[in-house]
CSV table of C-alpha atoms and ligand atoms in Angstrom, one decimal:
chain,number,residue,atom,x,y,z
T,23,MET,CA,21.8,6.3,-14.4
T,24,LYS,CA,18.1,6.6,-15.1
T,25,ALA,CA,16.8,9.7,-13.4
T,26,ALA,CA,13.3,11.8,-13.3
T,27,TYR,CA,14.0,15.1,-14.1
T,28,ILE,CA,12.9,18.5,-16.0
T,29,HIS,CA,14.7,20.6,-18.2
T,30,GLN,CA,12.3,23.7,-16.9
T,31,PRO,CA,9.3,24.3,-14.4
T,32,GLY,CA,5.9,22.8,-15.5
T,33,PRO,CA,3.0,20.3,-15.7
T,34,PRO,CA,3.6,16.8,-14.3
T,35,GLU,CA,4.1,15.9,-17.7
T,36,SER,CA,7.1,18.0,-17.9
T,37,ILE,CA,9.4,15.4,-15.8
T,38,LEU,CA,11.2,13.3,-18.3
T,39,TYR,CA,12.7,9.9,-17.3
T,40,GLY,CA,15.9,8.7,-19.1
T,41,ASP,CA,19.7,8.7,-19.2
T,42,LEU,CA,22.0,11.2,-17.0
T,43,PRO,CA,25.2,11.1,-16.2
T,44,ASP,CA,26.5,9.3,-12.7
T,45,PRO,CA,26.7,11.9,-9.8
T,46,THR,CA,30.7,11.7,-8.7
T,47,PRO,CA,30.5,12.4,-4.9
T,48,GLY,CA,32.0,15.7,-3.7
T,49,PRO,CA,34.6,16.1,-0.5
T,50,GLN,CA,31.4,15.8,1.6
T,51,GLN,CA,29.2,13.6,0.0
T,52,VAL,CA,28.2,10.3,0.2
T,53,LEU,CA,27.0,8.3,-3.2
T,54,VAL,CA,23.8,6.4,-2.4
T,55,ARG,CA,22.0,3.8,-4.3
T,56,VAL,CA,18.5,4.5,-4.0
T,57,GLY,CA,16.3,2.1,-3.2
T,58,ALA,CA,13.3,3.9,-2.3
T,59,VAL,CA,12.2,7.8,-2.7
T,60,ALA,CA,8.8,9.7,-1.7
T,61,VAL,CA,6.8,12.4,-3.1
T,62,ASN,CA,5.8,15.7,-0.9
T,63,PRO,CA,3.8,18.9,-2.0
T,64,ILE,CA,7.0,20.8,-2.2
T,65,ASP,CA,8.3,18.7,-5.1
T,66,THR,CA,5.2,19.7,-7.2
T,67,TYR,CA,5.4,23.7,-6.5
T,68,ILE,CA,9.1,23.7,-7.3
T,69,ARG,CA,8.2,21.4,-10.6
T,70,SER,CA,5.3,23.6,-11.6
T,71,GLY,CA,7.5,26.7,-10.8
T,72,MET,CA,5.0,27.4,-7.9
T,73,VAL,CA,7.8,27.6,-5.5
T,74,GLN,CA,11.0,29.7,-7.0
T,75,MET,CA,14.4,28.4,-5.9
T,76,PRO,CA,17.2,27.8,-7.9
T,77,LEU,CA,17.6,24.8,-9.7
T,78,PRO,CA,20.6,22.8,-11.6
T,79,THR,CA,20.2,22.2,-15.3
T,80,PRO,CA,18.9,19.1,-15.7
T,81,TYR,CA,16.8,19.7,-12.4
T,82,ILE,CA,16.4,16.2,-10.5
T,83,VAL,CA,13.1,16.4,-8.9
T,84,GLY,CA,12.6,14.9,-5.2
T,85,CYS,CA,13.7,15.2,-1.4
T,86,ASP,CA,13.5,12.2,0.0
T,87,LEU,CA,15.7,9.3,-0.1
T,88,ALA,CA,16.8,5.8,1.3
T,89,GLY,CA,19.5,3.6,0.0
T,90,THR,CA,22.8,2.2,0.4
T,91,VAL,CA,25.7,3.9,0.3
T,92,ILE,CA,28.3,2.8,-2.3
T,93,ASP,CA,31.0,5.4,-2.5
T,94,VAL,CA,32.2,8.4,0.0
T,95,GLY,CA,33.9,11.9,-0.7
T,96,PRO,CA,37.3,12.0,0.9
T,97,GLY,CA,36.3,14.1,4.1
T,98,VAL,CA,33.2,11.7,5.0
T,99,THR,CA,33.5,10.6,8.3
T,100,LEU,CA,29.8,9.8,9.2
T,101,PHE,CA,29.2,7.2,6.7
T,102,LYS,CA,31.3,3.9,4.6
T,103,PRO,CA,30.3,1.9,1.6
T,104,GLY,CA,27.6,-0.4,3.1
T,105,ASP,CA,25.9,1.7,5.1
T,106,ARG,CA,22.1,2.1,5.2
T,107,VAL,CA,20.7,5.7,4.9
T,108,TRP,CA,17.9,7.8,4.4
T,109,GLY,CA,17.5,11.3,4.3
T,110,SER,CA,15.4,14.6,2.9
T,111,ASN,CA,16.0,18.1,2.1
T,112,GLN,CA,17.3,17.3,-0.9
T,113,GLY,CA,16.6,19.1,-4.1
T,114,LEU,CA,16.0,22.3,-2.5
T,115,LYS,CA,18.0,25.7,-2.1
T,116,GLY,CA,20.4,24.6,-5.2
T,117,ARG,CA,20.4,21.1,-4.2
T,118,GLN,CA,20.0,18.0,-7.1
T,119,GLY,CA,17.1,16.0,-5.8
T,120,THR,CA,16.3,12.2,-5.3
T,121,PHE,CA,14.7,11.0,-8.1
T,122,ALA,CA,17.3,9.0,-9.4
T,123,GLN,CA,19.3,5.7,-9.2
T,124,LEU,CA,22.1,7.2,-7.9
T,125,ALA,CA,22.2,10.2,-5.4
T,126,ALA,CA,25.4,12.1,-4.5
T,127,VAL,CA,24.0,14.0,-0.8
T,128,ASP,CA,26.0,16.3,1.7
T,129,GLN,CA,26.9,13.8,4.8
T,130,GLN,CA,25.0,16.3,7.0
T,131,TRP,CA,21.6,15.3,5.5
T,132,LEU,CA,22.0,11.7,6.3
T,133,TYR,CA,20.8,9.4,9.0
T,134,PRO,CA,21.4,5.6,9.8
T,135,THR,CA,18.9,3.5,8.9
T,136,PRO,CA,17.6,1.3,11.5
T,137,GLU,CA,17.8,-2.7,11.1
T,138,GLY,CA,14.6,-4.1,10.4
T,139,VAL,CA,13.7,-0.7,8.2
T,140,SER,CA,12.7,-0.9,4.9
T,141,ASP,CA,13.9,1.8,2.3
T,142,ARG,CA,10.1,2.3,1.3
T,143,GLU,CA,9.4,2.9,4.9
T,144,ALA,CA,12.5,4.9,5.9
T,145,ALA,CA,12.0,7.0,2.8
T,146,ALA,CA,8.1,7.3,3.3
T,147,VAL,CA,8.9,9.0,7.0
T,148,ALA,CA,11.7,11.2,5.7
T,149,LEU,CA,10.4,15.0,5.4
T,150,VAL,CA,7.1,14.5,6.9
T,151,GLY,CA,8.6,12.8,10.5
T,152,ILE,CA,11.3,15.7,10.4
T,153,THR,CA,8.4,18.5,9.7
T,154,ALA,CA,6.2,16.8,12.9
T,155,HIS,CA,8.9,16.3,14.8
T,156,LEU,CA,10.1,20.0,14.8
T,157,GLY,CA,6.6,21.3,15.0
T,158,LEU,CA,5.7,19.4,18.1
T,159,LEU,CA,9.1,19.3,19.9
T,160,ARG,CA,11.2,22.7,18.9
T,161,ASP,CA,8.1,24.7,18.5
T,162,ALA,CA,4.8,23.6,20.5
T,163,GLN,CA,6.9,21.9,22.9
T,164,LEU,CA,4.1,19.2,23.3
T,165,LYS,CA,4.1,17.6,26.5
T,166,ALA,CA,2.4,14.3,28.1
T,167,GLY,CA,-1.4,15.0,29.4
T,168,GLU,CA,-2.0,17.7,27.0
T,169,SER,CA,-4.5,17.5,24.3
T,170,LEU,CA,-3.8,18.0,20.6
T,171,LEU,CA,-5.9,18.3,17.0
T,172,VAL,CA,-4.3,17.6,13.7
T,173,ARG,CA,-6.2,17.8,10.8
T,174,GLY,CA,-5.9,15.1,8.4
T,175,GLY,CA,-4.6,12.2,10.5
T,176,THR,CA,-3.9,9.6,7.9
T,177,GLY,CA,-1.9,12.4,5.5
T,178,GLY,CA,2.1,12.4,5.3
T,179,VAL,CA,2.4,15.0,7.6
T,180,GLY,CA,-0.6,14.4,10.1
T,181,SER,CA,0.1,10.4,9.9
T,182,CYS,CA,3.2,11.4,11.4
T,183,VAL,CA,1.9,13.7,14.1
T,184,VAL,CA,-0.2,11.4,15.1
T,185,GLN,CA,1.6,8.9,16.4
T,186,MET,CA,4.4,11.4,17.6
T,187,ALA,CA,2.1,13.0,19.7
T,188,HIS,CA,0.4,9.7,20.9
T,189,THR,CA,4.3,8.8,21.6
T,190,ILE,CA,4.8,11.4,23.9
T,191,GLY,CA,1.7,10.9,25.8
T,192,ALA,CA,-0.9,13.5,24.6
T,193,ARG,CA,-4.5,12.6,23.8
T,194,VAL,CA,-4.8,13.2,20.3
T,195,ILE,CA,-7.9,14.2,18.0
T,196,THR,CA,-8.0,14.2,14.5
T,197,THR,CA,-10.2,14.5,11.1
T,198,ALA,CA,-10.7,12.0,8.3
T,199,GLY,CA,-12.6,12.0,5.1
T,200,SER,CA,-13.8,8.5,4.9
T,201,PRO,CA,-14.7,5.4,7.4
T,202,GLU,CA,-11.4,3.4,6.2
T,203,LYS,CA,-9.3,6.5,7.1
T,204,ALA,CA,-10.8,7.0,10.4
T,205,GLN,CA,-10.0,3.7,11.3
T,206,ALA,CA,-6.5,3.8,9.7
T,207,ALA,CA,-6.1,7.2,12.3
T,208,SER,CA,-7.2,5.3,15.4
T,209,ARG,CA,-4.8,2.4,14.3
T,210,LEU,CA,-2.1,5.1,14.6
T,211,GLY,CA,-3.4,6.2,17.9
T,212,ALA,CA,-5.5,8.6,17.7
T,213,ASP,CA,-7.9,8.7,20.7
T,214,ALA,CA,-10.7,10.3,18.7
T,215,VAL,CA,-11.5,10.7,14.8
T,216,VAL,CA,-14.0,13.1,13.4
T,217,SER,CA,-15.4,12.4,10.1
T,218,TYR,CA,-15.4,15.7,8.8
T,219,ARG,CA,-18.0,15.3,5.8
T,220,SER,CA,-20.3,13.5,7.6
T,221,GLU,CA,-20.2,15.0,11.7
T,222,ASP,CA,-19.9,18.5,13.0
T,223,VAL,CA,-16.2,19.2,13.6
T,224,ASP,CA,-16.5,21.8,16.0
T,225,GLU,CA,-18.9,20.0,18.4
T,226,ALA,CA,-16.2,16.3,18.4
T,227,ILE,CA,-13.6,19.2,19.6
T,228,ARG,CA,-15.8,20.6,22.1
T,229,ARG,CA,-16.8,16.8,23.8
T,230,PHE,CA,-12.9,15.7,23.2
T,231,ALA,CA,-11.5,18.8,25.1
T,232,PRO,CA,-14.0,20.7,27.1
T,233,GLY,CA,-11.8,23.2,28.6
T,234,GLY,CA,-10.0,24.0,25.2
T,235,LEU,CA,-7.0,22.3,23.0
T,236,ASP,CA,-3.4,22.8,24.1
T,237,VAL,CA,-2.1,22.3,20.8
T,238,TRP,CA,-3.8,22.3,17.1
T,239,TRP,CA,-1.7,21.5,14.2
T,240,GLU,CA,-3.1,23.0,11.0
T,241,THR,CA,-2.1,21.2,7.7
T,242,LEU,CA,-5.0,22.8,5.5
T,243,ARG,CA,-3.9,25.6,3.2
T,244,GLU,CA,-6.7,27.7,3.9
T,245,PRO,CA,-7.0,27.8,7.5
T,246,SER,CA,-9.7,29.7,9.6
T,247,LEU,CA,-7.9,31.2,12.3
T,248,GLU,CA,-11.4,32.1,13.7
T,249,GLN,CA,-12.3,28.2,14.4
T,250,ILE,CA,-8.5,27.6,15.6
T,251,VAL,CA,-8.4,30.1,18.3
T,252,GLY,CA,-11.5,29.8,19.2
T,253,HIS,CA,-11.0,26.0,20.4
T,254,MET,CA,-7.6,26.6,22.2
T,255,ALA,CA,-7.2,26.7,26.1
T,256,LEU,CA,-5.3,29.2,28.0
T,257,GLY,CA,-1.4,29.0,26.8
T,258,GLY,CA,-2.4,27.0,23.4
T,259,ARG,CA,-0.2,26.8,20.9
T,260,ILE,CA,-1.4,26.5,17.1
T,261,VAL,CA,1.4,25.1,14.4
T,262,ILE,CA,0.5,26.5,10.8
T,263,MET,CA,2.9,24.9,8.1
T,264,ALA,CA,0.8,25.4,4.7
T,265,GLY,CA,-0.6,27.6,2.2
T,266,ARG,CA,1.2,30.5,1.0
T,267,GLU,CA,-1.4,32.2,-0.2
T,268,ALA,CA,-3.7,32.1,2.8
T,269,ARG,CA,-4.3,35.4,3.9
T,270,PRO,CA,-6.4,34.7,7.3
T,271,VAL,CA,-7.8,37.1,9.6
T,272,LEU,CA,-6.4,36.4,13.3
T,273,PRO,CA,-9.0,37.1,15.7
T,274,ILE,CA,-6.6,39.3,18.1
T,275,GLY,CA,-9.0,39.6,21.2
T,276,PRO,CA,-9.6,35.8,22.1
T,277,PHE,CA,-5.7,34.8,21.0
T,278,TYR,CA,-4.2,37.4,23.2
T,279,THR,CA,-6.4,37.1,26.4
T,280,LYS,CA,-5.6,33.2,26.5
T,281,ASP,CA,-2.0,33.3,26.1
T,282,GLN,CA,-1.9,31.8,23.1
T,283,ARG,CA,0.9,31.3,20.5
T,284,ILE,CA,1.4,30.7,16.9
T,285,PHE,CA,4.3,29.1,15.5
T,286,GLY,CA,5.1,29.1,11.7
T,287,PHE,CA,7.7,27.0,9.7
T,288,ALA,CA,8.9,25.6,7.0
T,289,MET,CA,11.3,22.6,7.3
T,290,PHE,CA,14.2,23.1,5.0
T,291,ASN,CA,14.9,26.2,7.3
T,292,ALA,CA,15.8,24.2,10.2
T,293,ALA,CA,19.5,23.7,10.6
T,294,PRO,CA,21.4,20.0,9.9
T,295,ASP,CA,21.9,19.8,13.6
T,296,GLN,CA,18.2,20.6,14.3
T,297,GLN,CA,17.2,18.2,11.6
T,298,ARG,CA,19.7,15.4,13.2
T,299,ARG,CA,18.0,15.9,16.2
T,300,ALA,CA,14.8,15.2,15.1
T,301,ALA,CA,16.1,12.3,12.8
T,302,ALA,CA,17.5,10.5,15.8
T,303,ASP,CA,14.0,10.2,17.6
T,304,ILE,CA,12.6,9.1,14.4
T,305,ASN,CA,15.2,6.4,14.2
T,306,ARG,CA,14.4,5.2,17.7
T,307,TRP,CA,10.7,5.3,17.4
T,308,LEU,CA,11.3,3.4,13.9
T,309,ALA,CA,13.2,0.9,15.4
T,310,GLU,CA,11.0,0.5,18.7
T,311,GLY,CA,7.5,0.5,16.5
T,312,LYS,CA,6.0,3.6,17.7
T,313,LEU,CA,6.6,5.1,14.1
T,314,ARG,CA,5.0,3.1,11.2
T,315,ALA,CA,5.2,4.7,7.8
T,316,LYS,CA,1.9,5.4,6.3
T,317,ILE,CA,2.2,4.7,2.6
T,318,ASP,CA,-0.4,4.8,0.0
T,319,ARG,CA,1.0,3.0,-2.9
T,320,VAL,CA,4.4,2.2,-4.1
T,321,MET,CA,5.0,2.8,-8.0
T,322,ARG,CA,7.9,2.8,-10.1
T,323,LEU,CA,10.3,5.5,-10.6
T,324,SER,CA,9.5,6.0,-14.4
T,325,GLU,CA,6.2,6.8,-13.2
T,326,ALA,CA,7.3,10.0,-11.1
T,327,ALA,CA,4.9,12.1,-13.7
T,328,ALA,CA,1.8,10.4,-12.6
T,329,ALA,CA,3.1,10.2,-9.3
T,330,HIS,CA,3.2,14.2,-9.1
T,331,ARG,CA,-0.2,14.3,-10.9
T,332,LEU,CA,-1.4,12.5,-8.2
T,333,GLN,CA,0.1,14.4,-5.3
T,334,GLU,CA,-1.2,17.5,-7.0
T,335,GLU,CA,-4.7,16.6,-7.5
T,336,ASN,CA,-4.6,16.0,-3.5
T,337,THR,CA,-2.7,18.9,-2.4
T,338,LEU,CA,-4.4,21.7,-4.7
T,339,LEU,CA,-7.6,20.2,-5.5
T,340,MET,CA,-8.3,18.5,-2.3
T,341,LYS,CA,-9.5,15.2,-4.0
T,342,SER,CA,-8.5,12.8,-1.2
T,343,THR,CA,-7.9,10.0,-2.8
T,344,LEU,CA,-4.6,9.5,-1.1
T,345,SER,CA,-4.1,7.6,2.5
T,346,GLY,CA,-0.4,8.7,3.2
T,347,LYS,CA,3.0,8.6,0.9
T,348,ILE,CA,3.5,8.1,-2.7
T,349,VAL,CA,6.7,5.5,-2.5
T,350,LEU,CA,8.8,5.2,-6.1
T,351,GLU,CA,11.4,2.7,-6.4
T,352,PRO,CA,13.9,3.1,-9.2
G,23,NAP,N1,5.9,23.9,6.4
G,23,NAP,C1,6.4,22.6,6.2
G,23,NAP,O1,7.6,22.6,6.7
G,23,NAP,C2,5.5,21.7,5.7
G,23,NAP,C3,6.0,20.1,5.5
G,23,NAP,C4,5.4,19.1,5.0
G,23,NAP,C5,4.4,19.5,4.5
G,23,NAP,N2,3.6,20.9,4.3
G,23,NAP,C6,2.7,20.9,3.8
G,23,NAP,O2,1.4,20.4,4.7
G,23,NAP,C7,0.6,20.4,3.7
G,23,NAP,C8,-0.1,18.8,3.9
G,23,NAP,O3,1.1,17.9,3.5
G,23,NAP,P1,1.2,16.3,3.5
G,23,NAP,O4,2.3,16.0,2.7
G,23,NAP,O5,0.7,15.9,4.9
G,23,NAP,O6,-0.2,16.3,2.4
G,23,NAP,P2,-0.7,15.1,1.8
G,23,NAP,O7,-0.5,13.6,2.5
G,23,NAP,O8,-1.2,15.4,0.7
G,23,NAP,O9,-2.2,14.8,3.2
G,23,NAP,C9,-3.4,16.1,3.2
G,23,NAP,C10,-4.2,15.8,4.5
G,23,NAP,O10,-5.5,17.3,4.1
G,23,NAP,C11,-6.2,16.6,4.6
G,23,NAP,N3,-7.8,16.8,3.7
G,23,NAP,C12,-8.0,17.2,2.2
G,23,NAP,N4,-8.9,17.8,2.2
G,23,NAP,C13,-9.3,18.2,3.6
G,23,NAP,C14,-10.7,19.0,3.9
G,23,NAP,N5,-11.7,19.8,3.0
G,23,NAP,N6,-10.8,19.2,5.5
G,23,NAP,C15,-10.0,18.6,5.9
G,23,NAP,N7,-8.5,17.8,5.6
G,23,NAP,C16,-8.7,17.3,4.5
G,23,NAP,C17,-6.4,14.9,3.9
G,23,NAP,O11,-7.2,13.9,4.6
G,23,NAP,P3,-8.8,13.4,4.0
G,23,NAP,O12,-8.1,12.5,3.0
G,23,NAP,O13,-9.2,12.5,5.1
G,23,NAP,O14,-9.2,14.0,3.8
G,23,NAP,C18,-4.8,14.6,4.2
G,23,NAP,O15,-4.7,13.8,5.2
G,23,NAP,C19,0.7,20.5,2.3
G,23,NAP,O16,0.0,21.8,1.5
G,23,NAP,C20,2.2,20.8,2.2
G,23,NAP,O17,2.5,21.9,1.4
G,23,NAP,C21,4.7,21.9,5.3
């Protein structure tokens, strides 16, 4: 099979594209003919060595995939050849990645793809959709009628948070780096969008939620807790899920006297049954048209190195040249 892989961590150009042996499914594994994969910032951290995890050699990059089952191991009960599936959480904690024509994946990390949903869309919502669901429902327990801010409403995670919060019945304010992105965020269901390059974000938040926000979802890697805590209502919940090197100061006084809580999490720590619950809602919302993948562009799998370079420029250098996910097709 063709695959995008590395022999050791390094820059995007260390990704090689070429032939590797076809994988054989283990007893609990499903062999998937990959139709589409999507790039996530974590893929670039692992590829570069910034995040260190045990890696198979060679290591196929990538966490997300969608495709069609072509074979199953003897212990597989959930899927059969011909089924369309999607999933995430591969390429992590010693597991092989997904950027290949074929992937052998434990059945516990796969979900059925709803009819009418393409492999592109399913791959593009995989990791980011599960992340948004875990943070909103398991952790912040967002309720209808509450107010929520998410930073970056057209980003991978942000676009899922906007749509899911809107579907739950919350009022959503988000930020955007350009007028086009502001329009896109509104179409996804944001009630208010603040253009952070030309408008006063703090003023816009105060107008949107005069009594304070119930939930703040931070996607920036260097968040200001001073700013966030100051905008929260009594009982406000803050979700933090980016910025491994960040060490922001927590203003304790206004934080505890307003009964606030902070949730931090990495989606890949969530147990398979937690992720499966998230996937069930994602599938329902995809089928109902309440959740749509925000895809910036589709590239060939052979362009994996260029795709990593583009994602890295956005995540580490904040170039704002992306509006959603990079999807690759073998
Ligand atoms: N903990 C977890 O489980 C988990 C899961 C997924 C992702 N993450 C992390 O979450 C972060 C976001 O991931 P992602 O996949 O959503 O990335 P992404 O698709 O690249 O989105 C990044 C967002 O940040 C916004 N942004 C960039 N510069 C900004 C600035 N100066 N001010 C305000 N917004 C700005 C961009 O919006 P504009 O273009 O409009 O500026 C964009 O919407 C990454 O650091 C990633 O590693 C963590």
